[in-house]
Coordinates of C-alpha atoms in Angstrom, one line a residue:
X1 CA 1.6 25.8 -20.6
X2 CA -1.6 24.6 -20.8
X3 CA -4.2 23.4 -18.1
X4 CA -3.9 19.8 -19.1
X5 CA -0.1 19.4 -18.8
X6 CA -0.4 20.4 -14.9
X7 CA -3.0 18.0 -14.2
X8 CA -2.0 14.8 -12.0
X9 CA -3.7 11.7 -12.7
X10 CA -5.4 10.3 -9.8
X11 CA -4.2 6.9 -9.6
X12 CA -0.7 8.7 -8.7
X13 CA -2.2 10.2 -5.3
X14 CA -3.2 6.9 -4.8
X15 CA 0.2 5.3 -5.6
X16 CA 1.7 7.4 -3.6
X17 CA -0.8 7.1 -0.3
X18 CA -0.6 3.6 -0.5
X19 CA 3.5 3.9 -0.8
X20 CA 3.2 6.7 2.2
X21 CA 1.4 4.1 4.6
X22 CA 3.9 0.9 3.7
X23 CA 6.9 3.1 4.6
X24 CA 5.5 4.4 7.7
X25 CA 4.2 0.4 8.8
X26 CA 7.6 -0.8 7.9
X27 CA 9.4 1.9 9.9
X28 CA 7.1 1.6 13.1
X29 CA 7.8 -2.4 12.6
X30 CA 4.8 -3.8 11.8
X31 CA 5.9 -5.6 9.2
X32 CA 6.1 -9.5 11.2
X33 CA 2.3 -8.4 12.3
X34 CA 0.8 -7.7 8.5
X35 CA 2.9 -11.1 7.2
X36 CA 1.3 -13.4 9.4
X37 CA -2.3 -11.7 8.6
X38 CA -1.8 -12.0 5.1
X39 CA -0.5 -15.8 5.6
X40 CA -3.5 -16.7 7.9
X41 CA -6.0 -14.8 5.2
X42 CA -4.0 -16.7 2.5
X43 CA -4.5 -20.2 4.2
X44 CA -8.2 -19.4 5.2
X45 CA -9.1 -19.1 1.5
X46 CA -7.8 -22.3 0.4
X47 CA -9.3 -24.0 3.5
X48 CA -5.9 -25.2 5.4
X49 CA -6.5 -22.9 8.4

């Protein structure tokens, strides 16, 4: 096998960090708390909150 084949692209580690942390914030329950962030962010852009 060559060195190439063994190589892991990086975007995978990140993939996978990013899919690490949303499995550990939806098992601690912080779900509600991130939705209603995003909404208010969401809302703030467009200028209704």
């Amino acid at each position: 096998m060559s060195r190439q084949s063994k190589k892991i692209p990086k975007w995978i580690w990140g993939v996978s960090a990013g899919l690490l942390l949303f499995v550990a914030g939806f098992a601690t329950q912080q779900y509600d708390d991130i939705y209603n962030k995003a909404i208010m962010i969401c809302l703030e852009c467009i200028g209704i909150g």
